[in-house]
């Protein structure tokens, strides 16, 4: 490939963005021309710099990855090649069905990123833009679980693209194996440094490398409640809310586990008892 492909990296999390930049530096065919920490700046960078490819975070506040694509279309900006970056495991299951457009699961693994870049290079060399745009539509459809035609109609009516469905299981990688943990079996989750400890009804603890913020977005808020900056609880496992002598609160779960409730999340927990 004679010319370097111009790349824009979009992610609202500084560490994730830095990690992606470091990994992309290993690919001689790519040249990062901009990094953006939100959707609006991404639209501006794509419009002004006309990059060949964008590594686009799906879950961002205010304007998410789909919102970026919608705004670019509204402004009649030609879409670059898109590689979605997402923390949602269930989306990754569809990744290998897409050849021109791909997903990369957070935390980004070097081998998986290399596969996505290889797909990108093949598509660019084929110069099949029509095929690319069709596959981009299919990728968006797979991300949302909706029909592509319905997505276009929703965009035309300025309705949200994302639906409110949540995964039925969490995929956890450990020692070369992938374990699918049914969400209904999760009692509670607590943070341990850079890892999440997922405690299930059968007494097992599964270690997941993900941030609490990312995991919280993947769990149905009607079924799980954040009770502390480092704890999420399945509402169906809550037995009672206790006020301690020092004025703090804690939850007692049906399995006998006590979970501290921080003051900033106390009101949110109380809504569980008023529902």
mmCIF file with all atom_site columns, C-alpha atoms in Angstrom, residues 94-233:
data_model
loop_
_atom_site.group_PDB
_atom_site.id
_atom_site.type_symbol
_atom_site.label_atom_id
_atom_site.label_alt_id
_atom_site.label_comp_id
_atom_site.label_asym_id
_atom_site.label_entity_id
_atom_site.label_seq_id
_atom_site.pdbx_PDB_ins_code
_atom_site.Cartn_x
_atom_site.Cartn_y
_atom_site.Cartn_z
_atom_site.occupancy
_atom_site.B_iso_or_equiv
_atom_site.pdbx_formal_charge
_atom_site.auth_seq_id
_atom_site.auth_comp_id
_atom_site.auth_asym_id
_atom_site.auth_atom_id
_atom_site.pdbx_PDB_model_num
ATOM 1   C CA . UNK A 1 94  ? -21.163 -10.945 15.338 1.00 0.00 ? 94  UNK A CA 1
ATOM 2   C CA . UNK A 1 95  ? -17.716 -9.524  14.609 1.00 0.00 ? 95  UNK A CA 1
ATOM 3   C CA . UNK A 1 96  ? -16.446 -12.330 12.449 1.00 0.00 ? 96  UNK A CA 1
ATOM 4   C CA . UNK A 1 97  ? -19.482 -12.123 10.168 1.00 0.00 ? 97  UNK A CA 1
ATOM 5   C CA . UNK A 1 98  ? -18.415 -8.686  9.002  1.00 0.00 ? 98  UNK A CA 1
ATOM 6   C CA . UNK A 1 99  ? -15.435 -8.386  6.636  1.00 0.00 ? 99  UNK A CA 1
ATOM 7   C CA . UNK A 1 100 ? -15.184 -4.702  5.728  1.00 0.00 ? 100 UNK A CA 1
ATOM 8   C CA . UNK A 1 101 ? -16.351 -3.257  9.042  1.00 0.00 ? 101 UNK A CA 1
ATOM 9   C CA . UNK A 1 102 ? -15.398 -4.845  12.345 1.00 0.00 ? 102 UNK A CA 1
ATOM 10  C CA . UNK A 1 103 ? -15.814 -4.631  16.096 1.00 0.00 ? 103 UNK A CA 1
ATOM 11  C CA . UNK A 1 104 ? -13.004 -4.654  18.639 1.00 0.00 ? 104 UNK A CA 1
ATOM 12  C CA . UNK A 1 105 ? -13.920 -5.646  22.170 1.00 0.00 ? 105 UNK A CA 1
ATOM 13  C CA . UNK A 1 106 ? -12.628 -3.737  25.180 1.00 0.00 ? 106 UNK A CA 1
ATOM 14  C CA . UNK A 1 107 ? -10.137 -4.225  26.707 1.00 0.00 ? 107 UNK A CA 1
ATOM 15  C CA . UNK A 1 108 ? -8.499  -4.277  23.288 1.00 0.00 ? 108 UNK A CA 1
ATOM 16  C CA . UNK A 1 109 ? -6.287  -7.283  22.650 1.00 0.00 ? 109 UNK A CA 1
ATOM 17  C CA . UNK A 1 110 ? -3.388  -7.010  20.212 1.00 0.00 ? 110 UNK A CA 1
ATOM 18  C CA . UNK A 1 111 ? -4.274  -10.135 18.262 1.00 0.00 ? 111 UNK A CA 1
ATOM 19  C CA . UNK A 1 112 ? -7.899  -9.097  17.794 1.00 0.00 ? 112 UNK A CA 1
ATOM 20  C CA . UNK A 1 113 ? -6.898  -5.590  16.724 1.00 0.00 ? 113 UNK A CA 1
ATOM 21  C CA . UNK A 1 114 ? -4.427  -7.011  14.216 1.00 0.00 ? 114 UNK A CA 1
ATOM 22  C CA . UNK A 1 115 ? -7.233  -9.109  12.695 1.00 0.00 ? 115 UNK A CA 1
ATOM 23  C CA . UNK A 1 116 ? -9.435  -6.026  12.365 1.00 0.00 ? 116 UNK A CA 1
ATOM 24  C CA . UNK A 1 117 ? -6.641  -4.026  10.710 1.00 0.00 ? 117 UNK A CA 1
ATOM 25  C CA . UNK A 1 118 ? -5.945  -6.894  8.317  1.00 0.00 ? 118 UNK A CA 1
ATOM 26  C CA . UNK A 1 119 ? -9.597  -6.895  7.263  1.00 0.00 ? 119 UNK A CA 1
ATOM 27  C CA . UNK A 1 120 ? -9.458  -3.148  6.794  1.00 0.00 ? 120 UNK A CA 1
ATOM 28  C CA . UNK A 1 121 ? -6.389  -3.305  4.549  1.00 0.00 ? 121 UNK A CA 1
ATOM 29  C CA . UNK A 1 122 ? -7.994  -5.938  2.338  1.00 0.00 ? 122 UNK A CA 1
ATOM 30  C CA . UNK A 1 123 ? -11.114 -3.828  1.906  1.00 0.00 ? 123 UNK A CA 1
ATOM 31  C CA . UNK A 1 124 ? -9.130  -0.693  1.083  1.00 0.00 ? 124 UNK A CA 1
ATOM 32  C CA . UNK A 1 125 ? -7.047  -2.558  -1.482 1.00 0.00 ? 125 UNK A CA 1
ATOM 33  C CA . UNK A 1 126 ? -10.232 -3.876  -3.096 1.00 0.00 ? 126 UNK A CA 1
ATOM 34  C CA . UNK A 1 127 ? -11.553 -0.287  -3.258 1.00 0.00 ? 127 UNK A CA 1
ATOM 35  C CA . UNK A 1 128 ? -15.071 -1.611  -3.022 1.00 0.00 ? 128 UNK A CA 1
ATOM 36  C CA . UNK A 1 129 ? -16.775 1.380   -1.419 1.00 0.00 ? 129 UNK A CA 1
ATOM 37  C CA . UNK A 1 130 ? -20.265 0.187   -2.303 1.00 0.00 ? 130 UNK A CA 1
ATOM 38  C CA . UNK A 1 131 ? -19.666 -3.104  -0.530 1.00 0.00 ? 131 UNK A CA 1
ATOM 39  C CA . UNK A 1 132 ? -18.184 -1.229  2.421  1.00 0.00 ? 132 UNK A CA 1
ATOM 40  C CA . UNK A 1 133 ? -21.227 0.984   2.906  1.00 0.00 ? 133 UNK A CA 1
ATOM 41  C CA . UNK A 1 134 ? -23.571 -1.973  2.688  1.00 0.00 ? 134 UNK A CA 1
ATOM 42  C CA . UNK A 1 135 ? -21.580 -3.838  5.300  1.00 0.00 ? 135 UNK A CA 1
ATOM 43  C CA . UNK A 1 136 ? -21.505 -0.737  7.489  1.00 0.00 ? 136 UNK A CA 1
ATOM 44  C CA . UNK A 1 137 ? -25.303 -0.747  7.478  1.00 0.00 ? 137 UNK A CA 1
ATOM 45  C CA . UNK A 1 138 ? -25.294 -4.425  8.348  1.00 0.00 ? 138 UNK A CA 1
ATOM 46  C CA . UNK A 1 139 ? -22.810 -3.821  11.164 1.00 0.00 ? 139 UNK A CA 1
ATOM 47  C CA . UNK A 1 140 ? -25.020 -1.150  12.704 1.00 0.00 ? 140 UNK A CA 1
ATOM 48  C CA . UNK A 1 141 ? -27.991 -3.514  12.392 1.00 0.00 ? 141 UNK A CA 1
ATOM 49  C CA . UNK A 1 142 ? -26.089 -6.248  14.211 1.00 0.00 ? 142 UNK A CA 1
ATOM 50  C CA . UNK A 1 143 ? -24.943 -3.871  16.933 1.00 0.00 ? 143 UNK A CA 1
ATOM 51  C CA . UNK A 1 144 ? -28.497 -2.844  17.693 1.00 0.00 ? 144 UNK A CA 1
ATOM 52  C CA . UNK A 1 145 ? -30.117 -6.211  17.005 1.00 0.00 ? 145 UNK A CA 1
ATOM 53  C CA . UNK A 1 146 ? -32.550 -4.496  14.678 1.00 0.00 ? 146 UNK A CA 1
ATOM 54  C CA . UNK A 1 147 ? -33.354 -4.699  10.985 1.00 0.00 ? 147 UNK A CA 1
ATOM 55  C CA . UNK A 1 148 ? -31.291 -2.276  8.852  1.00 0.00 ? 148 UNK A CA 1
ATOM 56  C CA . UNK A 1 149 ? -34.438 -0.824  7.270  1.00 0.00 ? 149 UNK A CA 1
ATOM 57  C CA . UNK A 1 150 ? -35.902 -0.125  10.697 1.00 0.00 ? 150 UNK A CA 1
ATOM 58  C CA . UNK A 1 151 ? -32.682 1.611   11.722 1.00 0.00 ? 151 UNK A CA 1
ATOM 59  C CA . UNK A 1 152 ? -32.832 3.930   8.718  1.00 0.00 ? 152 UNK A CA 1
ATOM 60  C CA . UNK A 1 153 ? -36.469 4.734   9.496  1.00 0.00 ? 153 UNK A CA 1
ATOM 61  C CA . UNK A 1 154 ? -35.573 5.467   13.101 1.00 0.00 ? 154 UNK A CA 1
ATOM 62  C CA . UNK A 1 155 ? -32.776 7.790   12.013 1.00 0.00 ? 155 UNK A CA 1
ATOM 63  C CA . UNK A 1 156 ? -35.134 9.603   9.636  1.00 0.00 ? 156 UNK A CA 1
ATOM 64  C CA . UNK A 1 157 ? -37.567 10.132  12.509 1.00 0.00 ? 157 UNK A CA 1
ATOM 65  C CA . UNK A 1 158 ? -34.724 11.231  14.817 1.00 0.00 ? 158 UNK A CA 1
ATOM 66  C CA . UNK A 1 159 ? -35.433 8.424   17.259 1.00 0.00 ? 159 UNK A CA 1
ATOM 67  C CA . UNK A 1 160 ? -32.734 6.660   19.325 1.00 0.00 ? 160 UNK A CA 1
ATOM 68  C CA . UNK A 1 161 ? -30.899 3.937   17.417 1.00 0.00 ? 161 UNK A CA 1
ATOM 69  C CA . UNK A 1 162 ? -30.066 1.773   20.418 1.00 0.00 ? 162 UNK A CA 1
ATOM 70  C CA . UNK A 1 163 ? -32.743 -0.495  21.836 1.00 0.00 ? 163 UNK A CA 1
ATOM 71  C CA . UNK A 1 164 ? -33.137 -1.353  25.496 1.00 0.00 ? 164 UNK A CA 1
ATOM 72  C CA . UNK A 1 165 ? -32.138 -4.990  25.328 1.00 0.00 ? 165 UNK A CA 1
ATOM 73  C CA . UNK A 1 166 ? -29.396 -6.314  27.587 1.00 0.00 ? 166 UNK A CA 1
ATOM 74  C CA . UNK A 1 167 ? -27.300 -9.489  27.270 1.00 0.00 ? 167 UNK A CA 1
ATOM 75  C CA . UNK A 1 168 ? -28.518 -12.680 28.883 1.00 0.00 ? 168 UNK A CA 1
ATOM 76  C CA . UNK A 1 169 ? -24.967 -13.728 29.779 1.00 0.00 ? 169 UNK A CA 1
ATOM 77  C CA . UNK A 1 170 ? -21.537 -12.245 30.450 1.00 0.00 ? 170 UNK A CA 1
ATOM 78  C CA . UNK A 1 171 ? -18.570 -13.816 28.653 1.00 0.00 ? 171 UNK A CA 1
ATOM 79  C CA . UNK A 1 172 ? -15.470 -14.162 30.846 1.00 0.00 ? 172 UNK A CA 1
ATOM 80  C CA . UNK A 1 173 ? -12.049 -15.143 29.502 1.00 0.00 ? 173 UNK A CA 1
ATOM 81  C CA . UNK A 1 174 ? -9.714  -17.039 31.807 1.00 0.00 ? 174 UNK A CA 1
ATOM 82  C CA . UNK A 1 175 ? -6.641  -19.166 30.984 1.00 0.00 ? 175 UNK A CA 1
ATOM 83  C CA . UNK A 1 176 ? -7.590  -19.580 27.345 1.00 0.00 ? 176 UNK A CA 1
ATOM 84  C CA . UNK A 1 177 ? -11.214 -20.476 28.128 1.00 0.00 ? 177 UNK A CA 1
ATOM 85  C CA . UNK A 1 178 ? -14.385 -18.433 27.782 1.00 0.00 ? 178 UNK A CA 1
ATOM 86  C CA . UNK A 1 179 ? -17.107 -18.960 30.370 1.00 0.00 ? 179 UNK A CA 1
ATOM 87  C CA . UNK A 1 180 ? -20.619 -17.615 29.796 1.00 0.00 ? 180 UNK A CA 1
ATOM 88  C CA . UNK A 1 181 ? -22.190 -16.585 33.086 1.00 0.00 ? 181 UNK A CA 1
ATOM 89  C CA . UNK A 1 182 ? -25.990 -16.121 32.916 1.00 0.00 ? 182 UNK A CA 1
ATOM 90  C CA . UNK A 1 183 ? -26.919 -12.667 34.165 1.00 0.00 ? 183 UNK A CA 1
ATOM 91  C CA . UNK A 1 184 ? -29.801 -14.092 36.192 1.00 0.00 ? 184 UNK A CA 1
ATOM 92  C CA . UNK A 1 185 ? -27.264 -16.122 38.213 1.00 0.00 ? 185 UNK A CA 1
ATOM 93  C CA . UNK A 1 186 ? -25.297 -13.058 39.338 1.00 0.00 ? 186 UNK A CA 1
ATOM 94  C CA . UNK A 1 187 ? -25.883 -12.084 42.986 1.00 0.00 ? 187 UNK A CA 1
ATOM 95  C CA . UNK A 1 188 ? -23.532 -9.138  43.214 1.00 0.00 ? 188 UNK A CA 1
ATOM 96  C CA . UNK A 1 189 ? -20.330 -7.658  41.806 1.00 0.00 ? 189 UNK A CA 1
ATOM 97  C CA . UNK A 1 190 ? -17.466 -5.885  43.513 1.00 0.00 ? 190 UNK A CA 1
ATOM 98  C CA . UNK A 1 191 ? -14.321 -4.230  42.232 1.00 0.00 ? 191 UNK A CA 1
ATOM 99  C CA . UNK A 1 192 ? -10.846 -5.520  43.014 1.00 0.00 ? 192 UNK A CA 1
ATOM 100 C CA . UNK A 1 193 ? -8.332  -3.141  41.497 1.00 0.00 ? 193 UNK A CA 1
ATOM 101 C CA . UNK A 1 194 ? -8.563  -3.366  37.707 1.00 0.00 ? 194 UNK A CA 1
ATOM 102 C CA . UNK A 1 195 ? -10.833 -6.407  37.884 1.00 0.00 ? 195 UNK A CA 1
ATOM 103 C CA . UNK A 1 196 ? -14.460 -7.171  38.684 1.00 0.00 ? 196 UNK A CA 1
ATOM 104 C CA . UNK A 1 197 ? -15.392 -10.083 40.949 1.00 0.00 ? 197 UNK A CA 1
ATOM 105 C CA . UNK A 1 198 ? -18.714 -11.532 39.800 1.00 0.00 ? 198 UNK A CA 1
ATOM 106 C CA . UNK A 1 199 ? -20.344 -13.563 42.572 1.00 0.00 ? 199 UNK A CA 1
ATOM 107 C CA . UNK A 1 200 ? -22.970 -16.060 41.431 1.00 0.00 ? 200 UNK A CA 1
ATOM 108 C CA . UNK A 1 201 ? -25.787 -17.968 43.117 1.00 0.00 ? 201 UNK A CA 1
ATOM 109 C CA . UNK A 1 202 ? -23.815 -21.215 43.113 1.00 0.00 ? 202 UNK A CA 1
ATOM 110 C CA . UNK A 1 203 ? -21.144 -19.641 45.340 1.00 0.00 ? 203 UNK A CA 1
ATOM 111 C CA . UNK A 1 204 ? -18.561 -19.182 42.580 1.00 0.00 ? 204 UNK A CA 1
ATOM 112 C CA . UNK A 1 205 ? -16.564 -16.017 41.919 1.00 0.00 ? 205 UNK A CA 1
ATOM 113 C CA . UNK A 1 206 ? -15.572 -15.144 38.352 1.00 0.00 ? 206 UNK A CA 1
ATOM 114 C CA . UNK A 1 207 ? -12.868 -12.580 37.615 1.00 0.00 ? 207 UNK A CA 1
ATOM 115 C CA . UNK A 1 208 ? -13.615 -10.128 34.805 1.00 0.00 ? 208 UNK A CA 1
ATOM 116 C CA . UNK A 1 209 ? -11.213 -7.501  33.501 1.00 0.00 ? 209 UNK A CA 1
ATOM 117 C CA . UNK A 1 210 ? -13.479 -4.530  32.952 1.00 0.00 ? 210 UNK A CA 1
ATOM 118 C CA . UNK A 1 211 ? -14.328 -1.241  34.618 1.00 0.00 ? 211 UNK A CA 1
ATOM 119 C CA . UNK A 1 212 ? -17.333 -0.879  36.886 1.00 0.00 ? 212 UNK A CA 1
ATOM 120 C CA . UNK A 1 213 ? -18.713 1.770   34.543 1.00 0.00 ? 213 UNK A CA 1
ATOM 121 C CA . UNK A 1 214 ? -18.559 -0.570  31.550 1.00 0.00 ? 214 UNK A CA 1
ATOM 122 C CA . UNK A 1 215 ? -20.168 -3.457  33.406 1.00 0.00 ? 215 UNK A CA 1
ATOM 123 C CA . UNK A 1 216 ? -22.917 -1.256  34.831 1.00 0.00 ? 216 UNK A CA 1
ATOM 124 C CA . UNK A 1 217 ? -23.873 -0.162  31.302 1.00 0.00 ? 217 UNK A CA 1
ATOM 125 C CA . UNK A 1 218 ? -24.208 -3.800  30.266 1.00 0.00 ? 218 UNK A CA 1
ATOM 126 C CA . UNK A 1 219 ? -26.532 -4.805  33.116 1.00 0.00 ? 219 UNK A CA 1
ATOM 127 C CA . UNK A 1 220 ? -30.249 -4.039  33.049 1.00 0.00 ? 220 UNK A CA 1
ATOM 128 C CA . UNK A 1 221 ? -30.839 -1.198  35.577 1.00 0.00 ? 221 UNK A CA 1
ATOM 129 C CA . UNK A 1 222 ? -34.247 -2.699  36.340 1.00 0.00 ? 222 UNK A CA 1
ATOM 130 C CA . UNK A 1 223 ? -32.479 -5.773  37.690 1.00 0.00 ? 223 UNK A CA 1
ATOM 131 C CA . UNK A 1 224 ? -29.181 -4.410  39.021 1.00 0.00 ? 224 UNK A CA 1
ATOM 132 C CA . UNK A 1 225 ? -28.458 -1.393  41.186 1.00 0.00 ? 225 UNK A CA 1
ATOM 133 C CA . UNK A 1 226 ? -25.164 0.367   41.839 1.00 0.00 ? 226 UNK A CA 1
ATOM 134 C CA . UNK A 1 227 ? -24.815 0.656   45.624 1.00 0.00 ? 227 UNK A CA 1
ATOM 135 C CA . UNK A 1 228 ? -21.225 1.819   45.878 1.00 0.00 ? 228 UNK A CA 1
ATOM 136 C CA . UNK A 1 229 ? -18.528 3.019   43.480 1.00 0.00 ? 229 UNK A CA 1
ATOM 137 C CA . UNK A 1 230 ? -17.144 -0.516  43.723 1.00 0.00 ? 230 UNK A CA 1
ATOM 138 C CA . UNK A 1 231 ? -20.306 -2.639  44.062 1.00 0.00 ? 231 UNK A CA 1
ATOM 139 C CA . UNK A 1 232 ? -23.381 -3.623  42.010 1.00 0.00 ? 232 UNK A CA 1
ATOM 140 C CA . UNK A 1 233 ? -26.161 -5.793  43.435 1.00 0.00 ? 233 UNK A CA 1
#
